[in-house]
Coordinates of C-alpha atoms in Angstrom, one line a residue:
Chain G
M1 CA 62.2 97.7 77.9
S2 CA 61.7 94.2 76.5
T3 CA 64.3 92.4 74.5
T4 CA 63.5 89.0 73.1
L5 CA 66.4 86.7 73.9
P6 CA 67.4 84.3 71.2
T7 CA 66.8 80.7 72.3
P8 CA 69.8 79.5 74.3
L9 CA 71.9 76.6 73.1
S10 CA 70.8 73.2 74.2
N11 CA 72.6 71.8 77.3
S12 CA 74.9 69.6 75.3
A13 CA 75.7 72.2 72.7
G14 CA 76.4 74.7 75.5
A15 CA 78.6 72.1 77.2
A16 CA 80.6 71.5 74.0
A17 CA 81.2 75.2 73.6
L18 CA 82.4 75.5 77.2
N19 CA 84.6 72.4 77.2
S20 CA 86.7 73.0 74.1
A21 CA 89.8 70.9 73.5
A22 CA 91.9 74.0 73.7
I23 CA 90.8 74.9 77.3
Q24 CA 91.1 71.3 78.3
S25 CA 94.7 71.0 77.2
W26 CA 95.5 74.4 78.9
K27 CA 94.1 73.1 82.1
E28 CA 96.1 69.9 81.8
S29 CA 99.3 71.9 81.3
L30 CA 98.4 74.0 84.2
A31 CA 98.1 71.0 86.5
K32 CA 101.6 69.9 85.5
T33 CA 103.3 73.3 86.2
A34 CA 104.1 73.6 89.8
R35 CA 103.8 77.4 90.5
P36 CA 103.0 80.5 88.5
D37 CA 106.3 82.2 87.3
W38 CA 107.3 85.8 86.6
R39 CA 105.6 85.7 83.2
D40 CA 102.3 85.1 85.0
F41 CA 103.2 88.0 87.3
W42 CA 103.8 90.3 84.4
Q43 CA 100.6 89.2 82.6
E44 CA 98.5 90.0 85.6
T45 CA 100.3 93.2 86.4
L46 CA 100.1 94.6 82.9
A47 CA 96.4 93.7 82.7
M48 CA 95.7 95.6 85.9
T49 CA 97.9 98.6 84.8
Q50 CA 96.0 98.6 81.5
R51 CA 92.7 98.9 83.3
L52 CA 94.0 102.0 85.2
F53 CA 95.2 103.6 81.8
I54 CA 91.8 102.9 80.2
Q55 CA 90.1 104.6 83.1
L56 CA 92.4 107.6 82.7
Q57 CA 91.8 107.7 79.1
R58 CA 88.0 107.8 79.6
R59 CA 88.2 110.1 82.6
P60 CA 91.1 112.4 81.8
S61 CA 90.2 115.0 84.4
T62 CA 92.6 113.5 86.9
L63 CA 95.4 113.9 84.4
V64 CA 94.6 117.5 83.6
A65 CA 94.3 118.4 87.3
G66 CA 97.4 116.4 88.1
V67 CA 99.6 118.3 85.6
V68 CA 98.1 121.8 86.3
Q69 CA 98.2 121.6 90.1
P70 CA 102.0 121.4 90.6
L71 CA 102.4 124.2 88.0
I72 CA 100.1 126.4 90.1
W73 CA 102.2 125.5 93.2
L74 CA 105.3 126.5 91.4
V75 CA 104.0 129.8 90.2
L76 CA 102.2 130.7 93.5
F77 CA 104.9 129.6 95.9
G78 CA 107.5 131.1 93.6
A79 CA 105.8 134.5 93.6
L80 CA 105.2 134.3 97.4
F81 CA 108.8 134.1 98.2
Q82 CA 110.3 135.8 95.2
N83 CA 111.6 138.8 97.2
V84 CA 113.5 136.7 99.7
P85 CA 117.1 138.1 99.7
A86 CA 119.5 136.1 97.6
G87 CA 121.7 133.8 99.5
L88 CA 119.0 132.8 101.9
F89 CA 118.3 129.7 100.0
G90 CA 121.7 128.3 99.7
E91 CA 123.3 128.4 96.3
S92 CA 120.1 128.7 94.3
R93 CA 120.0 131.8 92.2
N94 CA 116.4 132.4 92.9
Y95 CA 113.6 130.9 94.9
G96 CA 112.0 129.4 91.7
Q97 CA 115.1 127.4 91.1
F98 CA 115.2 126.2 94.7
L99 CA 111.5 125.3 94.7
G100 CA 111.5 123.1 91.5
A101 CA 113.0 120.1 93.3
G102 CA 110.6 120.4 96.2
I103 CA 107.5 120.5 93.9
I104 CA 108.7 117.6 91.8
V105 CA 109.1 115.4 94.9
F106 CA 106.0 116.6 96.6
T107 CA 103.8 116.0 93.5
A108 CA 105.2 112.5 93.1
F109 CA 104.7 111.8 96.8
G110 CA 101.1 113.1 96.8
G111 CA 100.2 111.1 93.7
A112 CA 101.6 107.9 95.3
L113 CA 100.0 108.6 98.6
N114 CA 96.6 108.7 96.9
A115 CA 97.3 105.4 95.0
G116 CA 95.3 103.5 97.6
L117 CA 92.1 105.4 97.1
P118 CA 90.9 103.7 93.8
V119 CA 91.9 100.3 95.3
M120 CA 89.9 101.1 98.4
F121 CA 86.9 101.9 96.2
D122 CA 87.4 98.6 94.4
R123 CA 87.5 96.9 97.8
E124 CA 84.3 98.6 99.0
F125 CA 82.6 97.9 95.7
G126 CA 83.6 94.2 95.7
F127 CA 85.6 94.5 92.6
L128 CA 88.8 93.7 94.4
N129 CA 87.4 90.3 95.2
R130 CA 88.0 89.4 91.6
F131 CA 91.8 89.8 92.2
L132 CA 91.6 88.0 95.6
V133 CA 89.9 84.9 94.4
A134 CA 92.1 84.7 91.2
P135 CA 95.3 82.5 91.3
L136 CA 97.6 85.6 91.1
A137 CA 101.3 84.8 91.0
S138 CA 101.7 87.3 93.7
R139 CA 99.4 90.0 95.2
Y140 CA 102.3 92.4 94.7
S141 CA 101.0 92.7 91.2
I142 CA 98.3 94.9 92.7
V143 CA 101.0 97.1 94.2
V144 CA 103.2 97.1 91.1
A145 CA 100.3 97.9 88.8
S146 CA 99.3 100.9 90.9
A147 CA 103.0 102.0 91.1
L148 CA 103.5 101.7 87.3
F149 CA 100.4 103.8 86.7
I150 CA 101.4 106.5 89.3
A151 CA 105.0 106.5 88.1
S152 CA 103.8 107.2 84.5
L153 CA 101.7 110.1 85.8
S154 CA 104.5 111.4 87.9
L155 CA 106.9 111.3 84.9
L156 CA 104.4 113.5 83.0
Q157 CA 104.1 115.9 86.0
T158 CA 107.9 116.0 86.5
A159 CA 108.4 116.8 82.8
A160 CA 105.8 119.6 83.1
I161 CA 107.4 121.0 86.3
L162 CA 111.0 120.8 84.8
S163 CA 109.8 122.6 81.7
L164 CA 108.0 125.4 83.5
S165 CA 110.9 125.8 85.9
A166 CA 113.2 126.1 82.9
L167 CA 110.9 128.7 81.4
L168 CA 110.9 130.6 84.7
G169 CA 114.7 130.7 84.5
A170 CA 115.8 127.8 86.8
G171 CA 117.7 126.0 84.0
L172 CA 117.8 122.2 83.7
P173 CA 120.0 119.5 85.1
N174 CA 122.3 117.8 82.6
F175 CA 121.2 114.5 80.9
L176 CA 122.6 112.2 83.6
G177 CA 121.1 114.5 86.1
L178 CA 117.6 114.1 84.5
V179 CA 118.1 110.3 84.6
L180 CA 118.9 110.6 88.3
V181 CA 115.8 112.8 88.9
L182 CA 113.6 110.2 87.2
A183 CA 115.2 107.4 89.2
I184 CA 114.5 109.1 92.4
V185 CA 110.9 109.8 91.5
M186 CA 110.4 106.2 90.6
A187 CA 111.9 104.9 93.9
L188 CA 109.8 107.3 95.9
V189 CA 106.6 106.4 94.0
L190 CA 107.1 102.7 94.4
G191 CA 107.8 103.0 98.2
V192 CA 104.9 105.4 98.9
T193 CA 102.5 103.5 96.7
A194 CA 103.2 100.4 98.7
L195 CA 102.6 102.2 102.0
S196 CA 99.3 103.6 100.6
L197 CA 98.1 100.2 99.5
G198 CA 99.1 98.8 102.8
L199 CA 96.8 101.4 104.5
T200 CA 94.1 100.4 102.0
F201 CA 94.2 96.8 103.2
A202 CA 94.6 97.8 106.9
L203 CA 92.0 100.6 107.3
P204 CA 88.2 100.0 107.5
G205 CA 87.1 102.2 104.6
H206 CA 87.8 105.2 102.4
I207 CA 86.8 107.8 105.0
E208 CA 89.7 106.6 107.2
L209 CA 92.0 106.4 104.3
I210 CA 91.3 109.9 103.3
A211 CA 91.8 111.0 106.9
V212 CA 95.2 109.4 107.1
I213 CA 96.2 110.9 103.7
F214 CA 95.0 114.3 104.9
V215 CA 97.1 114.3 108.1
T216 CA 100.1 112.8 106.3
N217 CA 100.4 114.8 103.2
L218 CA 101.0 118.5 104.2
P219 CA 102.9 117.8 107.4
L220 CA 105.4 115.7 105.5
L221 CA 105.7 118.6 103.0
F222 CA 106.4 121.2 105.7
S223 CA 108.7 119.0 107.7
S224 CA 110.9 118.4 104.6
T225 CA 113.3 120.7 102.8
A226 CA 110.8 121.2 100.0
L227 CA 110.0 124.8 100.7
V228 CA 113.0 126.1 102.8
P229 CA 116.6 124.7 103.3
L230 CA 117.5 122.9 106.5
D231 CA 119.5 125.8 108.1
F232 CA 116.5 128.1 107.7
M233 CA 114.5 126.0 110.2
P234 CA 114.4 126.0 114.0
H235 CA 116.6 123.3 115.5
W236 CA 113.8 120.8 116.3
L237 CA 112.4 121.0 112.8
Q238 CA 115.8 120.4 111.4
I239 CA 115.9 117.1 113.4
V240 CA 112.5 116.1 112.0
A241 CA 113.5 117.1 108.5
S242 CA 116.7 115.0 108.8
F243 CA 114.6 111.9 109.2
N244 CA 111.9 112.8 106.6
P245 CA 112.4 110.5 103.6
L246 CA 111.2 113.3 101.3
T247 CA 114.3 115.3 102.3
Y248 CA 116.4 112.5 100.8
A249 CA 114.6 112.7 97.5
I250 CA 114.6 116.5 97.4
E251 CA 118.2 117.3 98.1
P252 CA 119.9 115.2 95.4
I253 CA 117.5 116.7 92.8
R254 CA 118.3 120.2 94.0
Y255 CA 122.0 119.4 93.9
V256 CA 122.1 118.1 90.3
Y257 CA 120.1 121.2 89.3
L258 CA 123.0 123.4 90.5
H259 CA 126.0 121.1 89.9
P260 CA 126.5 119.6 86.4
D261 CA 129.6 118.0 87.7
W262 CA 127.8 116.0 90.4
S263 CA 129.1 112.6 91.5
W264 CA 128.0 109.9 93.9
S265 CA 130.3 111.2 96.6
S266 CA 129.0 114.8 96.3
L267 CA 127.8 116.2 99.7
V268 CA 124.2 117.1 99.2
L269 CA 122.9 117.5 102.8
Q270 CA 124.3 118.6 106.1
T271 CA 122.0 117.7 109.0
P272 CA 122.8 118.7 112.6
F273 CA 124.2 115.2 113.1
F274 CA 125.7 113.9 110.0
N275 CA 126.6 114.8 106.4
V276 CA 124.9 113.0 103.6
S277 CA 126.4 112.2 100.2
L278 CA 124.4 111.7 97.1
A279 CA 125.1 107.9 97.3
A280 CA 123.8 107.9 100.8
C281 CA 120.5 109.5 99.7
G282 CA 120.3 106.7 97.2
V283 CA 120.8 104.1 99.8
V284 CA 118.2 105.7 102.1
L285 CA 115.6 105.8 99.3
T286 CA 116.3 102.2 98.4
I287 CA 115.9 101.1 102.0
F288 CA 112.8 103.1 102.3
C289 CA 111.4 101.5 99.2
A290 CA 112.3 97.9 100.1
G291 CA 111.2 98.5 103.7
S292 CA 107.7 99.7 102.6
L293 CA 107.3 96.7 100.3
A294 CA 108.4 94.3 103.0
L295 CA 106.2 96.0 105.6
I296 CA 103.0 95.5 103.7
Q297 CA 103.6 91.8 103.0
P298 CA 101.6 90.4 105.9
L299 CA 98.7 92.7 104.9
L300 CA 98.7 91.4 101.3
R301 CA 98.9 87.8 102.6
Q302 CA 96.1 88.4 105.2
R303 CA 93.3 86.9 103.3
M304 CA 95.3 84.3 101.6
A305 CA 95.2 81.7 104.3
Chain L
M1 CA 86.7 59.6 93.7
V2 CA 87.8 62.9 95.3
A3 CA 85.0 65.1 96.4
A4 CA 84.7 68.4 94.6
I5 CA 84.2 70.2 97.9
Q6 CA 84.7 68.7 101.3
I7 CA 83.8 70.8 104.3
K8 CA 84.4 69.3 107.8
H9 CA 83.2 71.0 111.0
L10 CA 83.7 74.5 109.6
K11 CA 83.5 77.2 112.2
K12 CA 83.7 81.0 111.7
T13 CA 82.9 83.8 114.0
Y14 CA 83.1 87.5 113.3
G15 CA 83.5 89.2 116.6
P16 CA 80.6 88.3 118.7
V17 CA 78.6 86.8 115.8
Q18 CA 78.8 83.1 115.2
A19 CA 78.3 83.1 111.5
V20 CA 79.0 79.4 111.0
Q21 CA 78.9 77.1 114.0
D22 CA 79.4 73.7 112.6
V23 CA 79.1 73.0 108.9
S24 CA 80.0 69.7 107.3
L25 CA 79.2 69.0 103.6
T26 CA 80.5 66.8 100.8
I27 CA 79.8 67.9 97.3
E28 CA 80.4 65.3 94.6
P29 CA 82.0 66.2 91.3
G30 CA 79.5 67.1 88.5
E31 CA 76.5 67.8 90.7
I32 CA 74.7 71.0 91.5
F33 CA 74.6 71.4 95.2
G34 CA 72.1 73.9 96.6
L35 CA 72.7 75.5 100.0
L36 CA 69.3 76.6 101.2
G37 CA 68.6 78.7 104.2
P38 CA 67.2 82.1 105.3
N39 CA 69.3 85.2 105.1
G40 CA 71.9 85.3 107.9
A41 CA 72.0 81.5 108.2
G42 CA 75.7 81.3 107.3
K43 CA 75.5 80.5 103.6
T44 CA 77.7 83.4 102.4
T45 CA 80.3 82.9 105.2
T46 CA 80.6 79.2 104.3
I47 CA 81.1 80.2 100.6
R48 CA 83.7 82.8 101.5
C49 CA 85.7 80.1 103.4
V50 CA 85.5 77.8 100.4
C51 CA 86.6 80.6 98.0
T52 CA 89.7 81.6 100.1
L53 CA 88.2 84.9 100.9
A54 CA 87.8 84.2 104.6
T55 CA 89.9 82.1 107.0
P56 CA 88.0 79.5 109.0
D57 CA 88.4 79.6 112.8
S58 CA 88.5 75.8 112.8
G59 CA 87.6 72.9 110.6
R60 CA 88.8 71.6 107.3
V61 CA 87.9 72.8 103.7
E62 CA 89.1 71.0 100.6
V63 CA 88.5 71.8 97.0
M64 CA 89.3 69.0 94.5
G65 CA 91.2 67.4 97.4
I66 CA 93.4 70.5 97.8
P67 CA 93.3 72.0 101.3
V68 CA 92.1 75.6 101.2
L69 CA 94.1 76.7 104.2
T70 CA 97.5 75.7 103.1
Q71 CA 97.3 75.8 99.3
P72 CA 94.9 78.6 98.5
Q73 CA 96.7 79.5 95.3
R74 CA 96.1 76.0 93.8
V75 CA 92.5 76.0 95.0
R76 CA 91.9 79.3 93.2
Q77 CA 92.8 77.8 89.9
H78 CA 90.1 75.3 90.3
L79 CA 87.4 77.7 91.5
G80 CA 85.1 80.3 89.9
Y81 CA 83.3 82.6 92.2
I82 CA 80.2 84.6 91.4
A83 CA 79.4 87.0 94.2
Q84 CA 75.8 88.1 95.1
E85 CA 76.4 91.7 94.1
V86 CA 77.8 92.1 90.6
A87 CA 81.0 94.2 90.9
L88 CA 82.1 95.6 87.5
D89 CA 84.2 98.5 86.5
K90 CA 81.7 100.8 84.9
V91 CA 84.2 102.6 82.8
L92 CA 85.4 99.4 81.0
T93 CA 83.5 97.5 78.3
G94 CA 82.5 93.9 78.9
R95 CA 85.2 92.7 76.5
E96 CA 87.9 94.7 78.3
L97 CA 86.8 93.2 81.6
M98 CA 86.9 89.7 80.2
R99 CA 90.5 90.4 78.9
L100 CA 91.5 91.5 82.4
Q101 CA 89.9 88.5 84.0
A102 CA 91.6 86.1 81.5
A103 CA 95.0 87.7 82.5
L104 CA 94.3 87.2 86.2
Y105 CA 94.0 83.5 85.4
H106 CA 97.0 83.5 83.1
L107 CA 95.2 82.4 80.0
P108 CA 97.5 82.7 77.0
G109 CA 96.4 85.4 74.5
P110 CA 94.9 83.3 71.6
L111 CA 93.1 81.0 74.1
A112 CA 91.7 84.0 76.0
Q113 CA 90.5 85.5 72.7
Q114 CA 88.7 82.3 71.8
R115 CA 87.2 81.9 75.3
I116 CA 85.9 85.4 75.3
E117 CA 84.2 84.9 71.9
A118 CA 82.6 81.6 73.2
M119 CA 81.4 83.2 76.4
I120 CA 79.9 86.2 74.5
Q121 CA 78.1 83.7 72.3
L122 CA 76.9 81.4 75.1
L123 CA 75.5 84.2 77.2
E124 CA 74.3 86.2 74.2
L125 CA 76.3 89.3 74.9
E126 CA 77.1 90.2 71.3
E127 CA 75.2 93.4 71.5
W128 CA 76.8 94.5 74.8
A129 CA 80.4 93.3 74.8
D130 CA 81.8 96.6 73.5
Q131 CA 79.6 98.9 75.5
K132 CA 80.8 100.3 78.9
T133 CA 79.3 98.2 81.6
G134 CA 78.0 101.3 83.2
T135 CA 75.3 101.3 80.6
Y136 CA 74.1 97.7 81.4
S137 CA 70.9 96.6 83.0
G138 CA 71.0 94.3 86.0
G139 CA 70.3 91.3 83.8
I140 CA 73.1 92.0 81.4
K141 CA 75.5 92.7 84.3
K142 CA 74.7 89.3 85.7
R143 CA 75.3 87.5 82.4
L144 CA 78.7 89.3 82.0
D145 CA 79.5 88.3 85.6
L146 CA 78.7 84.6 84.7
A147 CA 81.0 84.9 81.6
L148 CA 83.8 86.3 83.8
G149 CA 83.4 83.5 86.3
M150 CA 83.5 80.7 83.7
L151 CA 86.2 82.2 81.5
H152 CA 88.9 79.8 82.8
Q153 CA 86.5 76.8 82.9
P154 CA 86.8 76.1 86.6
D155 CA 86.1 72.6 87.9
V156 CA 84.0 74.1 90.6
L157 CA 81.8 77.1 90.2
V158 CA 80.5 78.8 93.4
L159 CA 77.5 81.2 93.1
D160 CA 76.1 83.2 95.9
E161 CA 72.4 84.0 95.5
P162 CA 72.8 84.2 91.7
T163 CA 69.2 85.3 90.9
V164 CA 68.4 87.7 93.7
G165 CA 66.7 90.8 92.3
L166 CA 66.8 89.6 88.7
D167 CA 63.9 89.7 86.2
I168 CA 62.3 86.5 85.2
E169 CA 64.0 86.3 81.8
T170 CA 67.4 86.7 83.2
R171 CA 66.6 84.2 85.9
S172 CA 65.8 81.5 83.4
A173 CA 68.9 82.5 81.4
V174 CA 70.9 81.9 84.5
W175 CA 69.3 78.5 85.1
A176 CA 69.8 77.5 81.4
F177 CA 73.5 78.4 81.7
L178 CA 73.9 76.4 85.0
R179 CA 72.4 73.4 83.2
Q180 CA 74.8 73.8 80.4
L181 CA 77.6 73.9 83.0
R182 CA 76.4 70.7 84.6
A183 CA 76.3 69.0 81.2
A184 CA 79.9 70.1 80.8
G185 CA 80.8 68.4 84.0
T186 CA 81.3 71.5 86.2
T187 CA 80.5 71.1 89.9
I188 CA 78.2 73.8 91.1
L189 CA 77.7 75.1 94.6
I190 CA 74.9 77.5 94.7
T191 CA 73.3 79.3 97.7
S192 CA 69.8 80.6 97.6
H193 CA 66.8 81.3 99.7
Y194 CA 64.5 80.6 96.8
L195 CA 63.0 77.2 97.4
E196 CA 61.9 76.9 93.8
E197 CA 65.4 77.6 92.5
I198 CA 67.0 74.9 94.5
D199 CA 64.2 72.5 93.8
T200 CA 64.5 72.8 90.0
L201 CA 68.3 73.0 89.8
A202 CA 69.9 71.1 92.6
N203 CA 70.8 67.4 92.6
R204 CA 71.3 67.6 96.2
V205 CA 70.5 70.2 98.8
G206 CA 71.9 71.2 102.2
I207 CA 69.5 73.1 104.4
I208 CA 71.4 75.5 106.8
D209 CA 70.0 77.3 109.7
Q210 CA 71.8 79.4 112.3
G211 CA 75.2 78.2 111.2
R212 CA 74.4 74.5 111.2
V213 CA 73.4 72.0 108.5
I214 CA 70.0 70.7 109.6
A215 CA 69.3 68.4 106.6
A216 CA 71.1 67.3 103.5
G217 CA 70.1 65.0 100.7
R218 CA 68.3 64.9 97.4
P219 CA 65.3 67.2 97.4
A220 CA 62.9 64.3 96.6
E221 CA 64.3 62.2 99.4
L222 CA 64.1 65.0 101.9
K223 CA 60.5 65.6 101.0
D224 CA 59.6 61.9 101.0
Q225 CA 61.1 61.4 104.4
L226 CA 58.4 63.8 105.8
G227 CA 55.7 61.5 104.4
G228 CA 52.1 62.5 103.8
D229 CA 50.6 65.2 101.7
R230 CA 49.7 68.8 102.6
I231 CA 46.1 70.2 102.3
T232 CA 45.6 73.8 102.6
L233 CA 42.0 74.8 103.3
R234 CA 40.5 78.3 103.6
L235 CA 36.9 78.5 104.9
Q236 CA 36.6 82.1 103.9
E237 CA 38.9 84.7 102.5
F238 CA 39.4 85.9 106.1
T239 CA 38.2 83.2 108.5
T240 CA 37.4 84.1 112.1
P241 CA 39.5 82.2 114.7
A242 CA 36.4 80.6 116.2
E243 CA 35.3 79.2 112.9
A244 CA 38.8 77.9 112.1
E245 CA 38.9 76.2 115.5
T246 CA 35.6 74.5 114.9
A247 CA 36.8 73.2 111.6
R248 CA 40.1 72.1 113.1
L249 CA 38.5 69.9 115.8
L250 CA 36.2 68.4 113.2
L251 CA 39.0 67.6 110.7
A252 CA 41.4 66.3 113.3
H253 CA 39.1 63.4 114.0
L254 CA 39.3 62.1 110.4
P255 CA 41.5 58.9 110.3
C256 CA 43.6 60.1 107.3
V257 CA 44.5 63.4 109.0
Q258 CA 47.7 63.3 110.9
D259 CA 47.8 67.0 112.1
V260 CA 46.0 70.3 111.6
I261 CA 47.4 73.7 112.3
I262 CA 45.8 77.1 112.0
N263 CA 48.0 79.5 110.0
A264 CA 47.2 82.9 111.5
A265 CA 49.5 84.6 109.1
Q266 CA 47.3 83.5 106.1
G267 CA 43.9 84.6 107.2
N268 CA 43.5 81.6 109.6
S269 CA 43.7 79.0 106.9
L270 CA 44.0 75.4 107.9
N271 CA 47.2 73.4 107.1
L272 CA 46.5 69.7 107.2
L273 CA 49.1 66.9 107.1
V274 CA 47.3 63.9 105.6
D275 CA 48.2 60.3 104.6
R276 CA 49.2 60.2 101.0
Q277 CA 46.0 58.7 99.4
A278 CA 43.8 59.9 96.6
E279 CA 40.6 60.3 98.6
A280 CA 42.0 62.5 101.3
L281 CA 40.9 65.6 99.6
T282 CA 37.4 64.3 98.9
L283 CA 37.0 63.2 102.5
V284 CA 37.9 66.6 103.8
Q285 CA 35.5 68.2 101.4
Q286 CA 32.7 65.9 102.4
T287 CA 33.3 66.4 106.1
M288 CA 33.1 70.1 105.6
A289 CA 29.9 69.9 103.6
T290 CA 28.2 67.6 106.2
A291 CA 29.0 70.1 108.9
G292 CA 27.7 72.9 106.8
L293 CA 31.0 74.8 106.8
P294 CA 32.0 76.9 103.8
I295 CA 35.1 76.3 101.6
F296 CA 36.7 79.4 100.0
G297 CA 39.7 77.4 98.6
I298 CA 41.2 74.0 99.0
S299 CA 44.4 72.5 97.6
Q300 CA 46.5 69.4 98.0
S301 CA 50.2 69.2 97.5
R302 CA 53.3 67.1 98.1
P303 CA 55.6 68.3 100.8
S304 CA 57.9 71.1 99.6
L305 CA 61.4 72.0 100.7
D306 CA 59.8 74.6 102.9
D307 CA 58.1 71.8 104.7
V308 CA 61.4 70.2 105.2
Y309 CA 62.7 73.4 106.7
L310 CA 59.5 73.7 108.8
A311 CA 59.9 70.2 110.1
A312 CA 63.5 70.7 111.1
T313 CA 63.2 74.2 112.6
G314 CA 59.6 74.6 113.5
R315 CA 59.2 77.7 111.3
T316 CA 58.8 78.4 107.6
L317 CA 61.6 79.9 105.6
I318 CA 59.6 83.1 105.1
D319 CA 59.0 83.4 108.9
A320 CA 62.8 82.9 109.4
E321 CA 63.5 85.6 106.8
L322 CA 61.2 88.1 108.5
A323 CA 62.6 87.3 111.9
A324 CA 66.2 87.8 110.7
V325 CA 65.4 91.2 109.1
G326 CA 65.2 92.9 112.5
Q327 CA 68.3 91.1 114.0
R328 CA 70.9 91.8 111.3
D329 CA 73.3 94.7 111.1
L330 CA 73.8 94.9 107.4
K331 CA 76.4 97.6 107.6
R332 CA 78.5 95.6 110.0
E333 CA 78.2 92.6 107.7
K334 CA 79.4 94.6 104.8
K335 CA 82.4 95.7 106.7
Q336 CA 83.2 92.2 107.7
A337 CA 83.0 91.1 104.1
M338 CA 85.4 93.8 103.1
K339 CA 87.9 93.0 105.8
G340 CA 87.9 89.2 105.2
G341 CA 90.5 87.5 107.4

């Protein structure tokens, strides 16, 4: 293939095009402002998020698989346990109703846990260096961009799961209950995305990251109350599940499904050691989220110095 | 005037590998400074320390008078960095990537738009800007990479081996662009192991070998310091060692000849170092004719940057390249580059 290049501009003409008055005055104003502010943070975050959405738009298979997979879970697991005697799963009328909350949380968790993978590929490919050499207001924009993207996907998935559950006869939480469900999903996604990106910066490559995701994902599912209630488990597993953050996301959702009259003081979980109110679940999730974000700070800073 | 880049006693090790042992360089505003050396000499590590991608073990690095170690965020505003390997998102179009890049540098919307158009024009990307970068050829990718790096009009542009693996047309396009940048007052730090590239482009050159700067100055000065001219003489296409030795002894006695070595790597040709005088070539030819020795080819040249390197290290750049090939663990280097720190 041979393309004839048009003659390039002369040095001086090229220099004039590069050094326009507009860019010069922008650079002068930049020199005067001390630090980048939150507007800069939003600008970089939104641009990174937009990139992820363009990718999704041009490669929609992730979206399709992401929505279909939890629905398959719902149908298959629901069918598997459908003959379990009533009453075994707490107040839920049937297993399908019980399972909805677990699948919502597990799906959001899985999505967020995988958030680090595309960033790891960017890192391996060298694309991430573009972000690292740029004067970002904060490298948390990389985390927030991923979280925003995953959160949007999770919202779609949650809507699909809620709808299918409703069709299968599980009913729906009331409006405020739905708002609470979304808030819980958001908090979980932000916290887990932060952890996943932390791993992305800490681990040597995508093989290791996939390995960690692999050994984290299902064990956390099975040691939470996603598939069975706490009092169904052996004692040791009850202890593990009482400290599994997923439990604190699942139980409030399950509760608002069953109780339209929920309040912050409603008792949503009884562990072997303590009883947990809905408000307490909120506190646990907030701490988890803030803790994850704080935990990865040194990793984000690592290459700054 | 504040130096554009000031490096003092930079040292950086990766595990057992001493990538940079002791590098000190001053790069003046507005010049093109070439960092020349064989692969594995420490060029890329030096650059990574300048670009805030790696933390020096010791030493001081300043960009436009701002210390890299304590104020990396401010340094990044002044820097543009073009990595050796072009890393693009193949799903996005060139224009979309430029918009992303503009946002990373916080360019306001209208200005970003204007800059993107200017860059597309300057680098002749009109035809490609709205195509996904996955469809680009290597040359187009490099041109987009240059556009991305210059979008925010940095005061200092750092390029790591910008023309490795590029076709001739793109190479000259890159050179033309760098000359335009210099005319615009941008300081350019460029690494290369192509002698010719540094010789044509750079105002000043630093030659780096095994993590140390072994020579620095204007290319012409460095070459003049060596003194004398080079004559390369081939008796036959493939000269026998004995015949080459006979000629060597004969020529070494000429008063204008300072030194003669036999280059076994090039068919036992003779490399002569002679006084810079017009008749040197004729004298050599006459001597050969008188002795009845054949001449397959003969040429005279000024010292090149390769000779500067040869004089400082005792080997040519190409020899050093070849020697380095067997010693490097490219996989490990890639891992280090990813890890940074």
